[in-house]
Coordinates of C-alpha atoms in Angstrom, one line a residue:
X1 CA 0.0 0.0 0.0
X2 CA 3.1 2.4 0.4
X3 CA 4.2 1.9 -3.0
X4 CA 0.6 3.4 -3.9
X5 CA 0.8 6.2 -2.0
X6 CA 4.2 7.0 -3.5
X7 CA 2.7 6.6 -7.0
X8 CA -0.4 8.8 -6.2
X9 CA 1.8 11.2 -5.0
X10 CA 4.1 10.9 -8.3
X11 CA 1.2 11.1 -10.6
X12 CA -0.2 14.3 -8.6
X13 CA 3.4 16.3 -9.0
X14 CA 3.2 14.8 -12.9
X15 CA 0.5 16.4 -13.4
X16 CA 1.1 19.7 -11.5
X17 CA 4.3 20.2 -13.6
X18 CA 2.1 19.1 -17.1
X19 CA -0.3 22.1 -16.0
X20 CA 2.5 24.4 -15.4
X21 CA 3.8 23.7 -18.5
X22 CA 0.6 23.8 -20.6
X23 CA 0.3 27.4 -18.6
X24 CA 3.8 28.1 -19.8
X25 CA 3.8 27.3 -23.2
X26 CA 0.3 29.1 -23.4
X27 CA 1.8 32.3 -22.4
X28 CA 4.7 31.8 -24.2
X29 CA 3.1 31.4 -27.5
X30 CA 0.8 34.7 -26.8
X31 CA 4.0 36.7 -25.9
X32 CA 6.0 35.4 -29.4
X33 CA 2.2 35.8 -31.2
X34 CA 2.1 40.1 -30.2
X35 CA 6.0 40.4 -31.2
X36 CA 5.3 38.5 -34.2
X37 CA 2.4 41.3 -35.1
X38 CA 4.9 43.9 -34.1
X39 CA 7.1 42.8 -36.2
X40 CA 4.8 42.6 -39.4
X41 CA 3.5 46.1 -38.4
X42 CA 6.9 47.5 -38.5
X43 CA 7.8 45.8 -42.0
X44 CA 4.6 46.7 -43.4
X45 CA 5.5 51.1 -41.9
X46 CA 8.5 50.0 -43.5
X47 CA 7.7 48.7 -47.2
X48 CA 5.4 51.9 -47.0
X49 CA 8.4 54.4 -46.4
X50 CA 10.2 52.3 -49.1
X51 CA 7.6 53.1 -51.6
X52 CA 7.0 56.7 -51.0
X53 CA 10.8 57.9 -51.1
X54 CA 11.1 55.3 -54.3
X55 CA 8.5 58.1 -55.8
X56 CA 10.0 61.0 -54.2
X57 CA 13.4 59.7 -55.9
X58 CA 11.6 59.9 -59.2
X59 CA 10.0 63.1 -58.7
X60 CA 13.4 64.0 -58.2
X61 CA 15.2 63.1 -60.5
X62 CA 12.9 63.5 -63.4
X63 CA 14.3 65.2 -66.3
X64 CA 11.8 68.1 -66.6
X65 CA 12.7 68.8 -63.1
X66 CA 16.2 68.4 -63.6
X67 CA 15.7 70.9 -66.6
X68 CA 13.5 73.3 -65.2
X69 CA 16.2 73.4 -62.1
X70 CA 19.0 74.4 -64.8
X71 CA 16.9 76.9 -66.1
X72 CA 15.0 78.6 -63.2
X73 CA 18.1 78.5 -59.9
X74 CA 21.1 77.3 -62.0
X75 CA 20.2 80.3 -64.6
X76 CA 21.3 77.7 -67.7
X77 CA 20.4 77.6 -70.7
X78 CA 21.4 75.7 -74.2
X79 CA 24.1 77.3 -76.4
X80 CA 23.8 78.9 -79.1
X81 CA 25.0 78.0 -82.1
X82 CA 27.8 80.2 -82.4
X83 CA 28.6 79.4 -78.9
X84 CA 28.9 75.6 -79.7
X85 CA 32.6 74.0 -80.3
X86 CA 33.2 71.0 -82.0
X87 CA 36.3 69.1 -80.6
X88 CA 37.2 66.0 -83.2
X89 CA 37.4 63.1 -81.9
X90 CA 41.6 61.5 -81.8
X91 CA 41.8 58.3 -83.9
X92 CA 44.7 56.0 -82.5

């Protein structure tokens, strides 16, 4: 009958430590589950930021812009004519 007791008692603390663990694992998972989302959020903000200065770059660096940058702050303009030189081209 001592040898019963003992196995009761085993079986008891078995099953304590399988709750625990079931508890644990539970948690666990919901803590890894909300850094998970976080994570997505932030590579979602992210891809999002990626997009918008992909069409700022473009904006940028579009040749009318370019042009009209020459022109208007830059004060350029094309030669004219008798302003161009020709400079042949050196055959080796």
């Amino acid at each position: 009958m001592k040898g019963g007791k003992h196995l009761v008692v085993v079986l008891w603390l078995a099953t304590i430590v399988s709750a625990l663990a079931v508890v644990y694992s539970t948690q666990r998972s919901r803590e890894l589950t909300a850094q998970l989302m976080q994570a997505q959020k932030a590579r979602d903000e992210l891809r999002y930021e990626q997009e918008r200065l992909l069409l700022e770059k473009s904006a940028w660096s579009a040749y009318s812009r370019i042009e009209r940058v020459a022109r208007e702050e830059l004060k350029m303009r094309v030669p004219s004519p008798a302003e161009r030189v020709l400079v042949p081209a050196e055959h080796n």
